[in-house]
Coordinates of N, CA and C in Angstrom, one line a residue:
X1 N 0.8 -1.2 0.0 CA 0.0 0.0 0.0 C 0.9 1.2 0.0
X2 N 0.6 2.2 -0.9 CA 1.3 3.4 -0.9 C 0.6 4.4 0.0
X3 N 1.3 4.8 1.1 CA 0.7 5.6 2.1 C 0.3 7.0 1.6
X4 N 0.9 7.4 0.5 CA 0.5 8.7 -0.1 C -0.9 8.7 -0.7
X5 N -1.5 7.6 -0.8 CA -2.9 7.5 -1.2 C -3.9 7.8 -0.1
X6 N -3.4 7.8 1.1 CA -4.3 8.0 2.3 C -4.5 9.5 2.5
X7 N -5.2 10.1 1.5 CA -5.3 11.6 1.5 C -6.5 12.1 2.4
X8 N -7.3 11.2 2.9 CA -8.4 11.7 3.8 C -8.7 10.6 4.8
X9 N -9.5 10.9 5.8 CA -9.9 9.8 6.7 C -10.7 8.7 6.0
X10 N -11.5 9.1 5.0 CA -12.3 8.1 4.2 C -11.4 7.2 3.4
X11 N -10.3 7.8 2.8 CA -9.4 7.0 2.0 C -8.6 6.0 3.0
X12 N -8.3 6.5 4.1 CA -7.6 5.6 5.1 C -8.5 4.4 5.5
X13 N -9.8 4.7 5.7 CA -10.8 3.7 6.1 C -10.9 2.6 5.0
X14 N -11.0 3.1 3.8 CA -11.1 2.2 2.6 C -9.9 1.3 2.5
X15 N -8.7 1.8 2.8 CA -7.5 1.1 2.6 C -7.2 0.1 3.8
X16 N -7.5 0.4 5.0 CA -7.1 -0.4 6.1 C -8.3 -1.0 6.9
X17 N -9.5 -0.4 6.7 CA -10.7 -0.9 7.5 C -11.1 -2.3 7.1
X18 N -11.4 -3.1 8.0 CA -11.9 -4.4 7.8 C -13.4 -4.3 7.3
X19 N -13.6 -4.8 6.1 CA -15.0 -4.8 5.5 C -15.6 -3.5 5.5
X20 N -14.8 -2.4 5.4 CA -15.4 -1.1 5.4 C -16.2 -0.8 4.1
X21 N -17.4 -0.5 4.3 CA -18.3 -0.3 3.2 C -18.3 1.2 2.7
X22 N -18.0 1.4 1.4 CA -18.0 2.8 0.8 C -19.4 3.4 1.0
X23 N -19.5 4.6 1.3 CA -20.7 5.3 1.5 C -20.6 6.8 1.1
X24 N -21.5 7.3 0.3 CA -21.4 8.7 -0.1 C -21.4 9.7 1.1
X25 N -22.3 9.4 2.1 CA -22.4 10.3 3.2 C -21.1 10.4 4.0
X26 N -20.4 9.2 4.1 CA -19.1 9.2 4.9 C -18.0 10.0 4.1
X27 N -18.0 9.8 2.8 CA -17.1 10.6 2.0 C -17.4 12.1 2.1
X28 N -18.6 12.5 2.1 CA -19.0 13.9 2.3 C -18.5 14.4 3.6
X29 N -18.7 13.7 4.7 CA -18.2 14.1 6.0 C -16.7 14.3 6.0
X30 N -16.0 13.3 5.4 CA -14.6 13.3 5.3 C -14.1 14.5 4.5
X31 N -14.7 14.8 3.5 CA -14.3 16.0 2.7 C -14.4 17.3 3.5
X32 N -15.4 17.4 4.4 CA -15.5 18.6 5.2 C -14.4 18.6 6.3
X33 N -14.0 17.4 6.8 CA -12.9 17.3 7.8 C -11.6 17.8 7.2
X34 N -11.3 17.3 6.0 CA -10.1 17.7 5.3 C -10.1 19.2 5.0
X35 N -11.2 19.7 4.6 CA -11.3 21.2 4.4 C -11.1 22.0 5.6
X36 N -11.6 21.5 6.8 CA -11.4 22.2 8.0 C -9.9 22.3 8.4
X37 N -9.2 21.3 8.1 CA -7.7 21.3 8.4 C -6.9 22.1 7.4
X38 N -7.2 22.0 6.1 CA -6.4 22.5 5.1 C -6.7 23.9 4.5
X39 N -8.0 24.3 4.8 CA -8.4 25.6 4.3 C -8.4 26.6 5.5
X40 N -7.5 27.5 5.5 CA -7.4 28.4 6.7 C -8.7 29.2 6.9
X41 N -9.5 29.4 5.9 CA -10.7 30.2 6.0 C -12.0 29.4 6.4
X42 N -11.8 28.0 6.4 CA -12.9 27.2 6.7 C -13.2 27.2 8.2
X43 N -14.5 27.0 8.6 CA -14.8 27.0 10.0 C -14.1 25.8 10.7
X44 N -13.6 26.1 11.9 CA -12.8 25.1 12.6 C -13.7 24.2 13.5
X45 N -14.9 24.5 13.6 CA -15.8 23.7 14.4 C -16.8 23.0 13.5
X46 N -16.8 21.7 13.5 CA -17.6 20.9 12.6 C -18.6 20.1 13.4
X47 N -19.9 20.3 13.1 CA -21.0 19.6 13.8 C -21.6 18.6 12.8
X48 N -21.7 17.3 13.2 CA -22.2 16.3 12.4 C -23.3 15.5 13.1
X49 N -24.5 15.6 12.6 CA -25.6 14.8 13.2 C -26.1 13.8 12.2
X50 N -26.2 12.6 12.7 CA -26.7 11.5 11.8 C -27.3 10.4 12.7
X51 N -28.1 9.5 12.1 CA -28.7 8.5 12.9 C -27.7 7.5 13.4
X52 N -28.1 6.7 14.4 CA -27.1 5.6 14.9 C -26.9 4.6 13.8
X53 N -25.7 4.0 13.9 CA -25.3 2.9 13.0 C -25.2 3.3 11.6
X54 N -24.6 4.5 11.4 CA -24.4 5.0 10.0 C -22.9 5.2 9.8
X55 N -22.0 4.7 10.6 CA -20.6 4.8 10.4 C -19.9 6.1 10.8
X56 N -20.6 7.0 11.4 CA -20.0 8.3 11.7 C -18.9 8.2 12.8
X57 N -19.1 7.3 13.8 CA -18.2 7.2 14.8 C -16.8 6.6 14.4
X58 N -16.9 5.5 13.6 CA -15.7 5.0 13.1 C -14.9 6.0 12.2
X59 N -15.6 6.7 11.4 CA -14.9 7.7 10.5 C -14.3 8.8 11.4
X60 N -15.1 9.3 12.3 CA -14.7 10.5 13.0 C -13.7 10.2 14.2
X61 N -14.0 9.2 14.9 CA -13.3 8.9 16.2 C -12.1 7.9 16.0
X62 N -12.1 7.2 14.9 CA -11.1 6.2 14.6 C -10.2 6.7 13.4
X63 N -10.7 6.8 12.3 CA -9.9 7.0 11.1 C -9.5 8.5 11.0
X64 N -10.2 9.4 11.5 CA -9.8 10.8 11.5 C -8.6 11.1 12.3
X65 N -8.6 10.7 13.6 CA -7.3 10.9 14.4 C -6.1 10.1 13.8
X66 N -6.3 8.9 13.3 CA -5.2 8.2 12.7 C -4.7 8.9 11.5
X67 N -5.6 9.4 10.7 CA -5.2 10.2 9.5 C -4.4 11.5 9.9
X68 N -4.9 12.2 10.9 CA -4.3 13.4 11.4 C -2.9 13.1 11.8
X69 N -2.7 12.0 12.6 CA -1.4 11.7 13.1 C -0.4 11.2 12.0
X70 N -0.9 10.5 11.0 CA -0.1 10.1 9.9 C 0.4 11.3 9.2
X71 N -0.4 12.3 9.0 CA 0.0 13.6 8.3 C 0.8 14.5 9.2
X72 N 0.6 14.4 10.5 CA 1.3 15.3 11.5 C 1.5 14.6 12.8
X73 N 2.6 13.8 12.9 CA 2.8 13.0 14.1 C 3.0 13.8 15.4
X74 N 3.1 15.2 15.2 CA 3.3 16.0 16.4 C 1.9 16.5 16.9
X75 N 0.8 16.2 16.2 CA -0.5 16.7 16.6 C -0.9 16.0 18.0
X76 N -1.7 16.9 18.7 CA -2.2 16.4 20.0 C -3.7 16.3 19.8
X77 N -4.3 15.2 20.2 CA -5.7 14.9 19.9 C -6.4 14.6 21.3
X78 N -7.5 15.2 21.5 CA -8.3 14.9 22.7 C -9.7 14.4 22.2
X79 N -10.1 13.3 22.9 CA -11.4 12.6 22.5 C -12.2 12.4 23.7
X80 N -13.5 12.7 23.6 CA -14.5 12.5 24.7 C -15.7 11.8 24.1
X81 N -16.2 10.9 25.0 CA -17.5 10.2 24.7 C -18.3 10.2 25.9
X82 N -19.5 9.6 25.9 CA -20.3 9.6 27.1 C -19.7 8.8 28.3
X83 N -18.8 7.9 28.0 CA -18.1 7.2 29.0 C -16.6 7.1 28.7
X84 N -15.7 7.0 29.7 CA -14.3 6.9 29.5 C -14.0 5.6 28.8
X85 N -14.8 4.5 29.1 CA -14.5 3.2 28.5 C -14.7 3.3 27.0
X86 N -15.8 3.9 26.5 CA -16.0 4.1 25.1 C -14.9 4.9 24.4
X87 N -14.5 6.0 25.1 CA -13.5 6.8 24.5 C -12.2 6.1 24.4
X88 N -11.8 5.3 25.4 CA -10.6 4.5 25.4 C -10.6 3.4 24.3
X89 N -11.8 2.9 24.0 CA -11.9 2.0 22.9 C -11.4 2.6 21.6
X90 N -11.8 3.8 21.3 CA -11.3 4.5 20.1 C -9.8 4.8 20.2
X91 N -9.4 5.2 21.4 CA -8.0 5.5 21.6 C -7.1 4.3 21.3
X92 N -7.6 3.1 21.6 CA -6.9 1.8 21.3 C -6.9 1.6 19.8
X93 N -8.0 1.8 19.2 CA -8.1 1.6 17.7 C -7.1 2.5 17.0
X94 N -7.1 3.8 17.4 CA -6.3 4.8 16.7 C -4.8 4.4 17.0
X95 N -4.5 4.1 18.2 CA -3.1 3.7 18.5 C -2.6 2.5 17.7
X96 N -3.4 1.5 17.6 CA -3.0 0.3 16.9 C -2.9 0.6 15.4
X97 N -3.8 1.4 14.9 CA -3.7 1.8 13.5 C -2.4 2.6 13.2
X98 N -2.2 3.5 14.1 CA -0.9 4.3 13.9 C 0.3 3.5 14.1
X99 N 0.3 2.5 15.0 CA 1.4 1.7 15.3 C 1.7 0.9 14.0
X100 N 0.7 0.5 13.3 CA 0.9 -0.3 12.0 C 1.4 0.5 10.9
X101 N 1.1 1.8 10.9 CA 1.4 2.7 9.7 C 2.4 3.8 10.0
X102 N 2.6 4.1 11.2 CA 3.4 5.3 11.5 C 4.8 5.3 11.0
X103 N 5.5 4.2 11.2 CA 6.9 4.2 10.8 C 7.1 4.3 9.3
X104 N 6.2 3.6 8.6 CA 6.3 3.6 7.1 C 5.8 4.9 6.5
X105 N 5.0 5.6 7.2 CA 4.4 6.9 6.6 C 5.2 8.1 7.0
X106 N 5.6 8.2 8.2 CA 6.3 9.5 8.6 C 7.5 9.3 9.4
X107 N 7.9 8.0 9.7 CA 9.1 7.7 10.4 C 9.0 7.7 11.9
X108 N 7.8 7.9 12.4 CA 7.6 7.9 13.9 C 6.7 6.8 14.3
X109 N 7.0 6.2 15.5 CA 6.1 5.1 16.0 C 5.4 5.6 17.2
X110 N 4.9 4.6 18.0 CA 4.3 4.8 19.3 C 5.3 4.8 20.4
X111 N 5.2 5.7 21.3 CA 6.2 5.8 22.4 C 6.0 4.6 23.3
X112 N 7.1 4.1 23.8 CA 7.1 2.9 24.7 C 6.8 3.4 26.1
X113 N 7.0 4.7 26.4 CA 6.8 5.2 27.8 C 5.4 5.6 28.0
X114 N 4.7 6.1 27.0 CA 3.3 6.5 27.2 C 2.5 5.9 26.1
X115 N 1.9 4.7 26.4 CA 1.2 4.0 25.4 C -0.1 3.3 25.9
X116 N -0.8 3.8 26.9 CA -2.0 3.2 27.3 C -3.1 3.6 26.3
X117 N -4.2 2.8 26.3 CA -5.3 3.1 25.4 C -5.8 4.5 25.5
X118 N -5.9 5.0 26.8 CA -6.5 6.3 27.0 C -5.6 7.5 27.0
X119 N -4.3 7.2 26.9 CA -3.3 8.3 26.9 C -2.0 7.7 26.3
X120 N -1.8 8.0 25.0 CA -0.6 7.5 24.3 C 0.0 8.6 23.5
X121 N 1.3 8.4 23.2 CA 2.0 9.4 22.4 C 2.8 8.8 21.3
X122 N 3.0 9.6 20.3 CA 3.9 9.2 19.2 C 5.4 9.5 19.6
X123 N 6.3 9.0 19.0 CA 7.7 9.3 19.3 C 8.1 10.7 18.8
X124 N 7.2 11.4 18.1 CA 7.4 12.8 17.7 C 6.8 13.7 18.8
X125 N 6.1 13.2 19.8 CA 5.5 14.0 20.8 C 4.0 14.3 20.7
X126 N 3.4 13.9 19.6 CA 1.9 14.0 19.5 C 1.3 12.8 20.2
X127 N 0.0 12.6 19.9 CA -0.7 11.5 20.6 C -2.1 11.8 20.8
X128 N -2.7 11.0 21.7 CA -4.2 11.1 22.0 C -4.5 10.9 23.4
X129 N -5.4 11.7 24.0 CA -5.9 11.5 25.3 C -7.5 11.3 25.2
X130 N -8.0 10.4 26.0 CA -9.4 10.0 25.9 C -10.0 10.1 27.3
X131 N -11.2 10.7 27.3 CA -11.9 10.9 28.6 C -13.4 10.7 28.4
X132 N -14.2 10.5 29.5 CA -15.6 10.5 29.4 C -16.1 12.0 29.5
X133 N -17.4 12.2 29.1 CA -17.9 13.5 29.1 C -17.8 14.1 30.5
X134 N -17.4 15.4 30.6 CA -17.2 16.0 31.9 C -15.9 15.7 32.5
X135 N -15.1 14.9 31.8 CA -13.8 14.5 32.4 C -12.7 15.6 32.3
X136 N -11.7 15.4 33.1 CA -10.6 16.4 33.1 C -9.7 16.2 31.9
X137 N -9.4 17.3 31.2 CA -8.5 17.2 30.1 C -7.1 17.7 30.6
X138 N -6.1 17.2 30.0 CA -4.8 17.6 30.4 C -4.5 19.1 30.2
X139 N -3.5 19.6 30.8 CA -3.2 21.0 30.6 C -2.6 21.4 29.2
X140 N -2.3 20.4 28.4 CA -1.8 20.6 27.1 C -3.0 21.0 26.2
X141 N -2.6 21.7 25.1 CA -3.7 22.1 24.2 C -3.9 21.0 23.2
X142 N -5.0 21.2 22.4 CA -5.4 20.1 21.4 C -5.4 20.8 20.0
X143 N -4.8 20.0 19.1 CA -4.9 20.4 17.6 C -6.2 19.8 17.0
X144 N -6.7 18.7 17.6 CA -7.9 18.1 17.2 C -8.7 17.7 18.4
X145 N -9.9 18.2 18.5 CA -10.8 17.9 19.6 C -12.0 17.2 19.1
X146 N -12.3 16.0 19.6 CA -13.5 15.2 19.1 C -14.4 14.9 20.3
X147 N -15.7 15.2 20.1 CA -16.7 14.9 21.1 C -17.7 14.0 20.3
X148 N -17.7 12.7 20.7 CA -18.5 11.8 19.9 C -19.6 11.1 20.9
X149 N -20.8 11.3 20.5 CA -21.9 10.8 21.3 C -21.7 11.1 22.8
X150 N -21.7 12.3 23.2 CA -21.6 12.7 24.6 C -22.9 12.3 25.4
X151 N -24.0 12.1 24.7 CA -25.2 11.7 25.4 C -25.5 10.3 25.1
X152 N -25.7 9.5 26.2 CA -25.8 8.1 26.1 C -27.1 7.6 25.4
X153 N -28.2 8.3 25.8 CA -29.6 7.9 25.3 C -30.6 9.0 25.4
X154 N -31.8 8.8 25.0 CA -32.8 9.8 25.0 C -33.1 10.3 26.4
X155 N -33.0 9.4 27.4 CA -33.3 9.8 28.8 C -32.3 10.8 29.3
X156 N -31.1 10.7 28.9 CA -30.1 11.7 29.3 C -30.4 13.0 28.5
X157 N -30.7 12.9 27.3 CA -31.0 14.1 26.5 C -32.1 14.9 27.0
X158 N -33.1 14.2 27.6 CA -34.3 14.9 28.1 C -34.1 15.5 29.5
X159 N -32.9 15.2 30.1 CA -32.6 15.8 31.4 C -31.9 17.2 31.2
X160 N -32.6 18.2 31.7 CA -32.1 19.6 31.6 C -30.8 19.7 32.4
X161 N -30.7 19.0 33.5 CA -29.5 19.1 34.3 C -28.3 18.5 33.5
X162 N -28.5 17.4 32.8 CA -27.5 16.7 32.0 C -27.0 17.6 30.9
X163 N -28.0 18.2 30.2 CA -27.7 19.1 29.1 C -26.9 20.3 29.5
X164 N -27.3 20.9 30.7 CA -26.6 22.1 31.2 C -25.2 21.7 31.6
X165 N -25.0 20.6 32.2 CA -23.7 20.1 32.6 C -22.8 19.9 31.4
X166 N -23.3 19.3 30.4 CA -22.5 19.1 29.1 C -22.2 20.4 28.5
X167 N -23.1 21.3 28.4 CA -22.9 22.7 27.8 C -21.8 23.4 28.6
X168 N -21.8 23.4 29.9 CA -20.8 24.0 30.7 C -19.5 23.4 30.5
X169 N -19.4 22.1 30.4 CA -18.1 21.4 30.2 C -17.5 21.8 28.9
X170 N -18.4 21.9 27.9 CA -17.9 22.3 26.5 C -17.3 23.7 26.6
X171 N -18.0 24.6 27.2 CA -17.5 26.0 27.2 C -16.4 26.3 28.1
X172 N -16.3 25.6 29.3 CA -15.3 26.0 30.3 C -14.1 25.1 30.2
X173 N -14.2 23.9 29.7 CA -13.1 22.9 29.6 C -12.7 22.6 28.2
X174 N -13.6 22.0 27.5 CA -13.2 21.4 26.2 C -12.7 22.5 25.2
X175 N -13.5 23.5 25.1 CA -13.3 24.6 24.1 C -12.0 25.3 24.4
X176 N -11.7 25.5 25.7 CA -10.5 26.2 26.1 C -9.2 25.5 25.8
X177 N -9.3 24.2 25.4 CA -8.0 23.4 25.1 C -7.6 23.6 23.7
X178 N -8.4 24.2 22.8 CA -8.1 24.3 21.4 C -7.0 25.2 21.1
X179 N -5.9 24.7 20.5 CA -4.8 25.6 20.0 C -5.3 26.5 18.9
X180 N -4.5 27.6 18.6 CA -4.9 28.3 17.4 C -4.9 27.5 16.1
X181 N -5.9 27.6 15.4 CA -6.0 26.8 14.2 C -6.5 25.4 14.4
X182 N -6.8 25.0 15.6 CA -7.3 23.6 15.9 C -8.7 23.4 15.3
X183 N -9.0 22.1 15.1 CA -10.3 21.7 14.6 C -11.0 20.9 15.7
X184 N -12.3 21.3 15.9 CA -13.2 20.5 16.8 C -14.3 19.9 16.1
X185 N -14.6 18.6 16.4 CA -15.7 17.9 15.7 C -16.6 17.4 16.8
X186 N -17.9 17.8 16.7 CA -18.9 17.3 17.6 C -19.9 16.4 16.8
X187 N -20.1 15.2 17.2 CA -21.0 14.4 16.4 C -21.9 13.6 17.4
X188 N -23.2 13.6 17.1 CA -24.1 12.7 17.9 C -25.4 12.7 17.2
X189 N -26.2 11.7 17.6 CA -27.6 11.7 17.2 C -28.4 12.8 17.9
X190 N -29.3 13.4 17.2 CA -30.0 14.5 17.9 C -31.2 13.9 18.6
X191 N -31.3 14.2 19.9 CA -32.4 13.7 20.8 C -33.2 14.9 21.3
X192 N -32.6 16.1 21.2 CA -33.3 17.3 21.8 C -32.8 18.5 21.1
X193 N -33.7 19.5 21.0 CA -33.3 20.8 20.4 C -32.2 21.5 21.1
X194 N -32.1 21.3 22.4 CA -31.1 22.0 23.2 C -30.0 21.1 23.6
X195 N -29.7 20.1 22.8 CA -28.5 19.2 23.0 C -27.3 20.0 22.7
X196 N -26.1 19.3 22.7 CA -24.8 20.0 22.5 C -24.7 20.7 21.2
X197 N -25.1 20.0 20.1 CA -25.1 20.6 18.8 C -26.0 21.8 18.7
X198 N -27.2 21.6 19.3 CA -28.2 22.7 19.3 C -27.6 23.9 20.0
X199 N -26.9 23.7 21.2 CA -26.4 24.8 21.9 C -25.2 25.5 21.2
X200 N -24.4 24.7 20.5 CA -23.3 25.3 19.7 C -23.8 26.1 18.5
X201 N -24.9 25.6 17.9 CA -25.5 26.3 16.8 C -26.1 27.6 17.3
X202 N -26.8 27.6 18.4 CA -27.3 28.8 19.0 C -26.3 29.9 19.3
X203 N -25.2 29.4 19.9 CA -24.1 30.4 20.2 C -23.5 30.9 18.9
X204 N -23.4 30.1 17.8 CA -22.8 30.5 16.6 C -23.6 31.6 15.9
X205 N -24.9 31.6 16.2 CA -25.8 32.5 15.5 C -25.8 33.9 16.1
X206 N -25.1 34.1 17.2 CA -25.0 35.4 17.9 C -24.0 36.3 17.1
X207 N -24.0 37.6 17.4 CA -23.2 38.5 16.7 C -21.7 38.2 16.8
X208 N -21.3 37.7 18.0 CA -19.9 37.4 18.1 C -19.6 35.9 18.2
X209 N -20.5 35.1 17.6 CA -20.4 33.7 17.6 C -19.2 33.2 16.7
X210 N -18.8 32.0 17.0 CA -17.7 31.3 16.2 C -18.3 30.6 15.0
X211 N -17.7 30.8 13.9 CA -18.2 30.1 12.7 C -18.2 28.6 12.8
X212 N -19.2 27.9 12.4 CA -19.3 26.5 12.4 C -19.7 25.9 11.1
X213 N -19.4 24.7 10.8 CA -19.9 24.0 9.7 C -20.8 22.9 10.2
X214 N -22.0 22.8 9.6 CA -23.0 22.0 10.2 C -23.5 21.0 9.1
X215 N -23.3 19.7 9.4 CA -23.8 18.6 8.5 C -24.9 17.9 9.2
X216 N -26.1 17.9 8.6 CA -27.3 17.3 9.1 C -27.7 16.2 8.1
X217 N -27.7 15.0 8.6 CA -28.0 13.8 7.8 C -29.2 13.1 8.4
X218 N -30.4 13.4 8.2 CA -31.5 12.8 8.8 C -31.7 11.4 8.3
X219 N -32.4 10.5 9.1 CA -32.6 9.1 8.7 C -33.5 9.1 7.5

């Protein structure tokens, strides 16, 4: 395999993913992710809403971090999900994919000193940290921040206390970790108008709001 063909998260998935099924909506999401990184004028916050079981998490939480580190092994990635266990699962998948491809693509491997599923580094100093929603993020900044399914189910989405807690964590903790030029991706199924994507869209609509790119893929 010629690593130079791995020009996008979608291309990486097609090349190394087991039984990965091509899909137009996943290529569409992937194109927006690449644009967010490579176009300095593109919005740096990408919101992706899609029904369950449509491949968004594998593309965004697995192949996108792996692709980012293949292109830039110095990148620091932070990932959050509704539980630390779920987030660490993606951390392990990204680590193992990078371990298989890193040396042959950019000359850097996985550090022997820091290589747990939830906190691992490349030998270039980049790497990935994984937490559950509301979890403490390290003092280091992030070049890529991913929040994937921070709401476990409809019951949590209908809880005003849960939504408020998640909104506060996004504003006071997660968003403050973004380095200049960093990209943030929030993806989840929509359960409520005032869920995290809804709150970010509302904030973006204000006069001093941050520009966002919004992909809505209804069932």
